[in-house]
Amino acid sequence: MNRLEPVSFDTSVPGRRGCVLPPLDVAEKAVASLLPGEMLRREPACLPELSEVDVVRHFTRLSQKNFAVDEGFYPLGSCTMKYNPKCNEDAARLPGFALAHPLQGAEFSQGALRLMYELTEMLTEITGMAGVSLQPAAGAHGELTGIMIIRAYHRHRGDEKRTKILIPDTAHGTNPASAALAGYDVVEVASDRRGNVDLDALREAMDDRVAGIMLTNPNTLGLFEETITDVADIVHGKGGLLYYDGANFNAILGKVRPGDMGFDVIHLNLHKSFSTPHGGGGPGSGPVGVGETLLPFLPVPLVRKCGDRYEFDEDRPLSVGKVRSFYGNFGVLVRAYAYILSMGAEGLREVAHNAVLNANYLMALLKERFLLPYDRTCKHEFVLSGKRQHDSGGVSTLDMAKALMDYGFHPPTIYFPLVVEEAMMIEPTETEGKETLDVFAKALCSIADEAEKNPEGVKTAPHSTFVARPDETAAARKPVLRWRREE
Amino acid sequence: MRYIPNTEEQRAAMLDVLGFSDEEELFGDIPESLLFSRSLKLPPAMSEMEMLTHLGALAASNAHAGEKACFLGAGMYDHFIPAVVNHMALRQEFYTSYTPYQPELSQGTLQAIFEFQSMICALTGMDVSNASMYDGASAAAEAAFLAGGTTKRSDVLVSRSVHPETRRVLATYLPLRGMRLVECDIEDGVTNLGDLKEKISGETAAILVQQPNFFGCLEDLASLGAVVKESGALFVVSANPIALALLEPPSSFGADIVVGEGQPLGNPLSFGGPGFGFFAVREKYMRKLPGRVVGKTTDREGKPCFVLTLQAREQHIRREKATSNICSNQNLNVLMATVYMSLLGPQGLREVAEQSLQKAHVARESLCAEGGFSPLFGAPFFNEFALKSPKPVERLNRHLLTEGFLGGYDLSLAYPEYPGGWLVAVTEKRTREEIERFAVCAGRCGE
C-alpha cells in the first residue's frame, strides 16, 4: 500500500456514525436524575466520527501496510512464525466458546472445562511434567509465574537465603526481567565455545544462595545444550531448581521432553509451538508445567475431573495464587487444543523433524557466504553473523535485514543473541517448503554480493517499502504518543 | 500433514545436501538417554472435519450469551459487537503478523496502536497510554509497582469494592517486590472514606479504587482524590472504559494512573480471556510505563510514520533493569477495541453507556417490584447493581438458566458478609421484553 493513510482522527467528520443502536425501548429518565451531575462528563470524549465505510476502508488499508505469515516467509528467530490454521480460528469463534461468560458456573461450562482439562493432560504428556496450569497470558507471564513457583517452593522449605537466579548470556531479555520482577538478583553465566552453558562457570556461580537457573533448550543460538544432564546435576546438587523457557520448544516436539531433561518448572508459548496466531504481538498464552514436588504451588484455579464432570479446583493452600483474572487466555487455548488434535503424536514429531531439517538445510545454503560462529547441527534456528560484510564494505546486519524486504521477505531477528556480533537469527519453521528456503538463501546471498559490489545500495535499503528507516532517535527524544487536535 | 509442505523427495534431497542419510542424525546432539523413545500418548490425529465436529460438540455443551439473555457482568460485559470488528480482526495481515519490530513492514499495526493510545487518553483524560497489558488485573499490579518504584513506599491501599480478582492478583504480585496489600473497608457499596484516611500512612505508595466499583456503584472520586492528594501516594483508578464515555474522566479528580479491563470495548466474553488491560498515566510517569508504546516520527524522506518507542524501558534492551518483564501486548484485542471505538465514535459510545444506565435502572426497579428483591446499597450506580435476594442465589440462577437467562453474580462467593447478595448487570443489548421477563422469572422462582 504505497500511500499515506491518515490517522483516523484527521478524517473525522462531525455527525458521522459507524454503528447505530436501536432506539431506547424503556422509559427514559434524565441522566442527571440517575447520576450526580458532578460525575458526568463535561465534554464528549475526543474520538473520531466515521461511517462504517470509512472504518472498513481505514483498517483495510492499514492492514495492507503489514507483512504477515499468510503473505510470505517470516523467519524471525525465536518467534516461530509458523502458519496459523484457519479452522482453529473458526473453532475459537464458536458461540459456545466466544460468548461463554467466565462466571456462569462450572456446571454450565462443561465443554470449556473439559477442553481445559484435556489440554492440560496433553501438555503434561508432551512436556513430561507432572502438571500444568493454563493461567499465564504470555511467555513472559509464564516465566514470572514459574519463578514465583520456585520462590514459593524454597520458602515453603524454610530456605530464605536463596536470592539469586542464574541466567546464561544467551538468554532472552525476558528471563532476567522476569527474575528481577520476582525479586531475584540476576547472575549471568557465560556460554562456552560450542554454544553450551560453560560448566566451569556454572559450577563457580552455583551455591546455596541460588534459587535456580533459567534455560532455553535448544538455546537462542539454536543449539541443543548437549551437557544438559550435567547442568541439572550441578544445579540440583546445590539445591537449586531448573527452569525451562519453552520459546524454542518447536524443535524438540515429541523428540525429547523437558521433564526428562531434569527441568522442574517450564513454560510453553502456545503462540509459537502450537500455532496460535501472534496477532501482531498478542494475545499469547504461556502455560506453566511443574514436576511432582512443585504441584502444590501451581497458580489457581486448576481444572479437575470428578467422575464424568469437570470442576475448578481453587482449594490449594500452597498455591502462588492468581496471576491474572479468570482462567487464562481461553480463546488461545481453544486454538492450541484444536492444533494438537489436528496433528496427533506423529504430526507433532513431524513438526520437529521438518523444523530442524529446514533450519539445517538453510544454514548449509548460507554458511559459505556468512560467518557462522557456531558450526554444528542446529535445531529449529541458527545464528549467522554479518561481521564479514560489516568489516569489508561497512554493510551492517540491519542494512541486510532491510534489503531482504525488497526481496519480499520479512527479515530475521537481528542483533540477538547478544553473544554474536552483527547477529542474524533465522528460524524457518516446518511450514515452509524447500523451494521457499532456496529462494530466500539466494536472496540473502545476492545481498551479500551487493554488499561487496555496491554497499551503498544495501545501506539505503529498503527501496520498495512506502516508509523507510524511520527516525527512532527523534521518536524517543521528543515522544509523540497520541493524536492531538492542533497537529 | 497439511501444514507441512515438504515432500518425501524434498526431504531426502535436503538430507543429501547435509550429508545425512537419516533424519534422526539431525538429533544426534541430544544425549541418547534423553531421547523420547515412545510415541506421545495423544488422541489420534483428526481431520479438519472431525476436529470441528468435536469442538462444535464441546462448545454446544456450554451455556453462552448467544443463546441466553446475559444479566451477568462482574467485570466482563455482554455489549453488542458490530460485525465489522470481527471482520477486521480476521484480516490475516493483522492476526498472522508479529510484534512490529520492523516498522517498514508493520505500519498497519503501529498506526492502529497509535490510534488506540490516543483513544485511551481521550477516555481516561490521561496524557500517555501504552499499547496494553494482559488484563485489567495485571495492569493494576503493574500500576502498584510503578507507584512503589516512584514513591519508594511499600503499601498499596486497595478498596474492598475493587474487583476480587484484581485484589487476588495484587496479593500474588505485591510480595515479590516486598510490597503489601492493605484493604480498605466499604460502606453502603462504596469505599469508606473514614477508614481510608485512617489506613493511609507514610508507607502508602498507591491508593487503588475502581470506577464504577465491583458492585456497580460510583465512587466519589472527587473526595477520594482530595484525600489521596494529601497523602503523597499515587492515585490509581481502575475504570470501565464504556462508563468513561459518560463519566468525567479520572484525570479531573487527580488520578495519576488509570487502568482497567478493556473487554467491554468490542471484545467477546471468551470465557474470561483474551481481553486486554489498558494502562494510562500522567506525562511525568511516561518513562516509567511498563510495556510497549508506539510513537509518531518521520522516515528518511520526511514521511510521517510510526515506531515502537521509549524502548530503553523494556526487557529486550534493559534486561533485569526493565520497568516490567512484559514482552507483548494484547494486540489483536486492542485492534478490536480500536475498530469498535472508531465505529461508535463519541456519540455512539456515550449512547451505549446511557442505554446501559437507563436499562439497568429499569431492571432494578422491576426486580424490586416483582419479586421481593431489595437494593443492597443506596449509592448511585452505572450498568450493574447489587440486590438482596430473598431466595438462595444459586437456585435462582439455576432457575433463570432454564428460562433462557444468564443470571447475576452470587456476591456471597467473594463477600461472605452479603448472603443472598446478587449482582445484576444490564447492557444496551437487553430489551425491555427481556428485562420484564427476567424480573418476572426471578420473582416466580421457587413458587
PDB file of C-alpha atoms in Angstrom, chain A residues 52-213:
ATOM      1  CA  GLU A  52     -18.926   2.200   8.670  1.00  0.00           C
ATOM      2  CA  VAL A  53     -17.436   2.514   5.180  1.00  0.00           C
ATOM      3  CA  ASP A  54     -14.767   4.896   6.469  1.00  0.00           C
ATOM      4  CA  VAL A  55     -13.824   2.464   9.229  1.00  0.00           C
ATOM      5  CA  VAL A  56     -13.671  -0.579   6.947  1.00  0.00           C
ATOM      6  CA  ARG A  57     -11.536   1.228   4.386  1.00  0.00           C
ATOM      7  CA  HIS A  58      -9.261   2.707   7.025  1.00  0.00           C
ATOM      8  CA  PHE A  59      -8.474  -0.584   8.724  1.00  0.00           C
ATOM      9  CA  THR A  60      -8.298  -2.493   5.452  1.00  0.00           C
ATOM     10  CA  ARG A  61      -5.699  -0.017   4.206  1.00  0.00           C
ATOM     11  CA  LEU A  62      -3.840  -0.198   7.498  1.00  0.00           C
ATOM     12  CA  SER A  63      -3.810  -3.981   7.275  1.00  0.00           C
ATOM     13  CA  GLN A  64      -2.239  -3.708   3.838  1.00  0.00           C
ATOM     14  CA  LYS A  65       0.699  -1.913   5.411  1.00  0.00           C
ATOM     15  CA  ASN A  66       1.609  -5.053   7.371  1.00  0.00           C
ATOM     16  CA  PHE A  67       3.649  -8.028   6.293  1.00  0.00           C
ATOM     17  CA  ALA A  68       2.280 -11.301   7.682  1.00  0.00           C
ATOM     18  CA  VAL A  69       2.816 -15.060   7.640  1.00  0.00           C
ATOM     19  CA  ASP A  70      -0.079 -15.563   5.240  1.00  0.00           C
ATOM     20  CA  GLU A  71       1.740 -13.331   2.782  1.00  0.00           C
ATOM     21  CA  GLY A  72       5.157 -14.868   2.917  1.00  0.00           C
ATOM     22  CA  PHE A  73       8.249 -16.176   4.641  1.00  0.00           C
ATOM     23  CA  TYR A  74       8.743 -14.657   8.120  1.00  0.00           C
ATOM     24  CA  PRO A  75      11.916 -16.268   9.521  1.00  0.00           C
ATOM     25  CA  LEU A  76      12.011 -14.307  12.752  1.00  0.00           C
ATOM     26  CA  GLY A  77      14.311 -16.283  15.059  1.00  0.00           C
ATOM     27  CA  SER A  78      12.920 -17.487  18.391  1.00  0.00           C
ATOM     28  CA  CYS A  79       9.427 -16.351  17.383  1.00  0.00           C
ATOM     29  CA  THR A  80       8.310 -19.479  15.494  1.00  0.00           C
ATOM     30  CA  MET A  81       6.276 -17.702  12.848  1.00  0.00           C
ATOM     31  CA  LYS A  82       4.536 -20.799  11.560  1.00  0.00           C
ATOM     32  CA  TYR A  83       1.287 -20.960   9.671  1.00  0.00           C
ATOM     33  CA  ASN A  84      -1.859 -20.373  11.756  1.00  0.00           C
ATOM     34  CA  PRO A  85      -4.553 -22.835  10.658  1.00  0.00           C
ATOM     35  CA  LYS A  86      -7.828 -21.227   9.603  1.00  0.00           C
ATOM     36  CA  CYS A  87     -10.083 -23.901  11.085  1.00  0.00           C
ATOM     37  CA  ASN A  88      -8.693 -23.077  14.534  1.00  0.00           C
ATOM     38  CA  GLU A  89      -9.922 -19.508  14.102  1.00  0.00           C
ATOM     39  CA  ASP A  90     -13.377 -20.844  13.311  1.00  0.00           C
ATOM     40  CA  ALA A  91     -13.269 -23.159  16.319  1.00  0.00           C
ATOM     41  CA  ALA A  92     -12.366 -20.344  18.716  1.00  0.00           C
ATOM     42  CA  ARG A  93     -15.254 -18.268  17.371  1.00  0.00           C
ATOM     43  CA  LEU A  94     -17.910 -20.931  18.045  1.00  0.00           C
ATOM     44  CA  PRO A  95     -20.530 -19.114  20.142  1.00  0.00           C
ATOM     45  CA  GLY A  96     -20.239 -21.682  22.944  1.00  0.00           C
ATOM     46  CA  PHE A  97     -16.619 -20.601  23.411  1.00  0.00           C
ATOM     47  CA  ALA A  98     -16.558 -16.961  22.319  1.00  0.00           C
ATOM     48  CA  LEU A  99     -19.747 -15.966  24.126  1.00  0.00           C
ATOM     49  CA  ALA A 100     -19.387 -18.004  27.328  1.00  0.00           C
ATOM     50  CA  HIS A 101     -19.178 -15.879  30.471  1.00  0.00           C
ATOM     51  CA  PRO A 102     -16.354 -16.781  32.874  1.00  0.00           C
ATOM     52  CA  LEU A 103     -18.650 -16.605  35.918  1.00  0.00           C
ATOM     53  CA  GLN A 104     -21.621 -18.560  34.576  1.00  0.00           C
ATOM     54  CA  GLY A 105     -20.598 -21.552  36.680  1.00  0.00           C
ATOM     55  CA  ALA A 106     -18.622 -24.712  36.024  1.00  0.00           C
ATOM     56  CA  GLU A 107     -21.791 -26.757  35.750  1.00  0.00           C
ATOM     57  CA  PHE A 108     -22.889 -24.776  32.703  1.00  0.00           C
ATOM     58  CA  SER A 109     -19.416 -24.598  31.180  1.00  0.00           C
ATOM     59  CA  GLN A 110     -18.598 -28.282  30.952  1.00  0.00           C
ATOM     60  CA  GLY A 111     -17.354 -28.060  27.366  1.00  0.00           C
ATOM     61  CA  ALA A 112     -14.935 -25.281  28.224  1.00  0.00           C
ATOM     62  CA  LEU A 113     -13.703 -27.069  31.334  1.00  0.00           C
ATOM     63  CA  ARG A 114     -13.293 -30.351  29.509  1.00  0.00           C
ATOM     64  CA  LEU A 115     -11.243 -28.584  26.853  1.00  0.00           C
ATOM     65  CA  MET A 116      -9.022 -27.021  29.520  1.00  0.00           C
ATOM     66  CA  TYR A 117      -8.669 -30.329  31.361  1.00  0.00           C
ATOM     67  CA  GLU A 118      -7.768 -32.264  28.237  1.00  0.00           C
ATOM     68  CA  LEU A 119      -5.353 -29.590  27.029  1.00  0.00           C
ATOM     69  CA  THR A 120      -3.672 -29.737  30.431  1.00  0.00           C
ATOM     70  CA  GLU A 121      -3.337 -33.510  30.105  1.00  0.00           C
ATOM     71  CA  MET A 122      -1.945 -33.213  26.580  1.00  0.00           C
ATOM     72  CA  LEU A 123       0.626 -30.583  27.524  1.00  0.00           C
ATOM     73  CA  THR A 124       1.607 -32.628  30.569  1.00  0.00           C
ATOM     74  CA  GLU A 125       2.302 -35.621  28.336  1.00  0.00           C
ATOM     75  CA  ILE A 126       4.053 -33.558  25.653  1.00  0.00           C
ATOM     76  CA  THR A 127       6.403 -31.933  28.177  1.00  0.00           C
ATOM     77  CA  GLY A 128       6.899 -34.853  30.553  1.00  0.00           C
ATOM     78  CA  MET A 129       5.906 -32.746  33.546  1.00  0.00           C
ATOM     79  CA  ALA A 130       3.542 -33.784  36.343  1.00  0.00           C
ATOM     80  CA  GLY A 131       1.014 -30.982  35.965  1.00  0.00           C
ATOM     81  CA  VAL A 132       0.279 -27.823  34.003  1.00  0.00           C
ATOM     82  CA  SER A 133      -1.533 -24.545  34.670  1.00  0.00           C
ATOM     83  CA  LEU A 134      -3.082 -22.716  31.732  1.00  0.00           C
ATOM     84  CA  GLN A 135      -3.322 -19.379  33.574  1.00  0.00           C
ATOM     85  CA  PRO A 136      -0.407 -17.278  32.311  1.00  0.00           C
ATOM     86  CA  ALA A 137      -1.307 -14.924  29.464  1.00  0.00           C
ATOM     87  CA  ALA A 138       2.016 -14.953  27.608  1.00  0.00           C
ATOM     88  CA  GLY A 139       5.509 -16.399  27.648  1.00  0.00           C
ATOM     89  CA  ALA A 140       6.959 -13.706  29.891  1.00  0.00           C
ATOM     90  CA  HIS A 141       3.965 -14.083  32.188  1.00  0.00           C
ATOM     91  CA  GLY A 142       4.681 -17.810  32.323  1.00  0.00           C
ATOM     92  CA  GLU A 143       8.296 -17.061  33.254  1.00  0.00           C
ATOM     93  CA  LEU A 144       7.189 -14.800  36.082  1.00  0.00           C
ATOM     94  CA  THR A 145       4.738 -17.431  37.289  1.00  0.00           C
ATOM     95  CA  GLY A 146       7.412 -20.119  37.124  1.00  0.00           C
ATOM     96  CA  ILE A 147       9.841 -18.041  39.143  1.00  0.00           C
ATOM     97  CA  MET A 148       7.082 -17.375  41.693  1.00  0.00           C
ATOM     98  CA  ILE A 149       6.671 -21.148  41.998  1.00  0.00           C
ATOM     99  CA  ILE A 150      10.406 -21.587  42.573  1.00  0.00           C
ATOM    100  CA  ARG A 151      10.299 -18.847  45.207  1.00  0.00           C
ATOM    101  CA  ALA A 152       7.278 -20.406  46.933  1.00  0.00           C
ATOM    102  CA  TYR A 153       8.947 -23.823  46.947  1.00  0.00           C
ATOM    103  CA  HIS A 154      12.138 -22.616  48.642  1.00  0.00           C
ATOM    104  CA  ARG A 155      10.227 -20.533  51.173  1.00  0.00           C
ATOM    105  CA  HIS A 156       7.939 -23.426  51.996  1.00  0.00           C
ATOM    106  CA  ARG A 157      11.041 -25.431  52.863  1.00  0.00           C
ATOM    107  CA  GLY A 158      12.117 -22.612  55.129  1.00  0.00           C
ATOM    108  CA  ASP A 159      15.018 -21.801  52.829  1.00  0.00           C
ATOM    109  CA  GLU A 160      15.026 -17.994  52.781  1.00  0.00           C
ATOM    110  CA  LYS A 161      18.643 -17.467  51.793  1.00  0.00           C
ATOM    111  CA  ARG A 162      18.308 -18.044  48.064  1.00  0.00           C
ATOM    112  CA  THR A 163      18.322 -14.612  46.442  1.00  0.00           C
ATOM    113  CA  LYS A 164      19.873 -15.295  43.049  1.00  0.00           C
ATOM    114  CA  ILE A 165      18.784 -16.716  39.720  1.00  0.00           C
ATOM    115  CA  LEU A 166      21.358 -17.858  37.173  1.00  0.00           C
ATOM    116  CA  ILE A 167      20.772 -16.956  33.544  1.00  0.00           C
ATOM    117  CA  PRO A 168      23.038 -17.815  30.594  1.00  0.00           C
ATOM    118  CA  ASP A 169      24.353 -14.947  28.492  1.00  0.00           C
ATOM    119  CA  THR A 170      22.399 -16.275  25.508  1.00  0.00           C
ATOM    120  CA  ALA A 171      19.008 -15.904  27.253  1.00  0.00           C
ATOM    121  CA  HIS A 172      16.025 -13.878  26.056  1.00  0.00           C
ATOM    122  CA  GLY A 173      15.720 -10.472  27.749  1.00  0.00           C
ATOM    123  CA  THR A 174      12.520 -11.586  29.406  1.00  0.00           C
ATOM    124  CA  ASN A 175      14.425 -14.111  31.571  1.00  0.00           C
ATOM    125  CA  PRO A 176      16.412 -11.569  33.585  1.00  0.00           C
ATOM    126  CA  ALA A 177      13.449  -9.174  33.582  1.00  0.00           C
ATOM    127  CA  SER A 178      11.108 -11.853  34.955  1.00  0.00           C
ATOM    128  CA  ALA A 179      13.599 -12.964  37.610  1.00  0.00           C
ATOM    129  CA  ALA A 180      14.143  -9.350  38.665  1.00  0.00           C
ATOM    130  CA  LEU A 181      10.402  -8.651  38.762  1.00  0.00           C
ATOM    131  CA  ALA A 182      10.052 -11.635  41.084  1.00  0.00           C
ATOM    132  CA  GLY A 183      12.617 -10.043  43.401  1.00  0.00           C
ATOM    133  CA  TYR A 184      15.745 -12.019  42.488  1.00  0.00           C
ATOM    134  CA  ASP A 185      19.247 -10.837  41.723  1.00  0.00           C
ATOM    135  CA  VAL A 186      20.337 -11.971  38.292  1.00  0.00           C
ATOM    136  CA  VAL A 187      23.711 -13.643  37.807  1.00  0.00           C
ATOM    137  CA  GLU A 188      24.802 -14.158  34.227  1.00  0.00           C
ATOM    138  CA  VAL A 189      26.544 -17.399  33.260  1.00  0.00           C
ATOM    139  CA  ALA A 190      28.820 -17.458  30.230  1.00  0.00           C
ATOM    140  CA  SER A 191      28.482 -19.904  27.377  1.00  0.00           C
ATOM    141  CA  ASP A 192      31.372 -21.948  26.032  1.00  0.00           C
ATOM    142  CA  ARG A 193      32.862 -22.168  22.574  1.00  0.00           C
ATOM    143  CA  ARG A 194      30.336 -24.762  21.416  1.00  0.00           C
ATOM    144  CA  GLY A 195      27.473 -22.507  22.496  1.00  0.00           C
ATOM    145  CA  ASN A 196      26.590 -24.569  25.554  1.00  0.00           C
ATOM    146  CA  VAL A 197      26.411 -23.279  29.110  1.00  0.00           C
ATOM    147  CA  ASP A 198      30.023 -23.181  30.355  1.00  0.00           C
ATOM    148  CA  LEU A 199      30.036 -25.882  33.039  1.00  0.00           C
ATOM    149  CA  ASP A 200      33.013 -24.420  34.913  1.00  0.00           C
ATOM    150  CA  ALA A 201      31.362 -21.019  35.042  1.00  0.00           C
ATOM    151  CA  LEU A 202      28.180 -22.689  36.213  1.00  0.00           C
ATOM    152  CA  ARG A 203      29.964 -24.625  38.986  1.00  0.00           C
ATOM    153  CA  GLU A 204      31.546 -21.425  40.138  1.00  0.00           C
ATOM    154  CA  ALA A 205      28.293 -19.466  40.188  1.00  0.00           C
ATOM    155  CA  MET A 206      26.225 -22.206  41.776  1.00  0.00           C
ATOM    156  CA  ASP A 207      25.926 -22.085  45.547  1.00  0.00           C
ATOM    157  CA  ASP A 208      23.276 -22.427  48.215  1.00  0.00           C
ATOM    158  CA  ARG A 209      22.090 -18.861  47.610  1.00  0.00           C
ATOM    159  CA  VAL A 210      20.967 -19.666  44.083  1.00  0.00           C
ATOM    160  CA  ALA A 211      17.257 -20.425  43.734  1.00  0.00           C
ATOM    161  CA  GLY A 212      17.575 -21.817  40.231  1.00  0.00           C
ATOM    162  CA  ILE A 213      18.671 -21.422  36.654  1.00  0.00           C
TER     163      ILE A 213
END
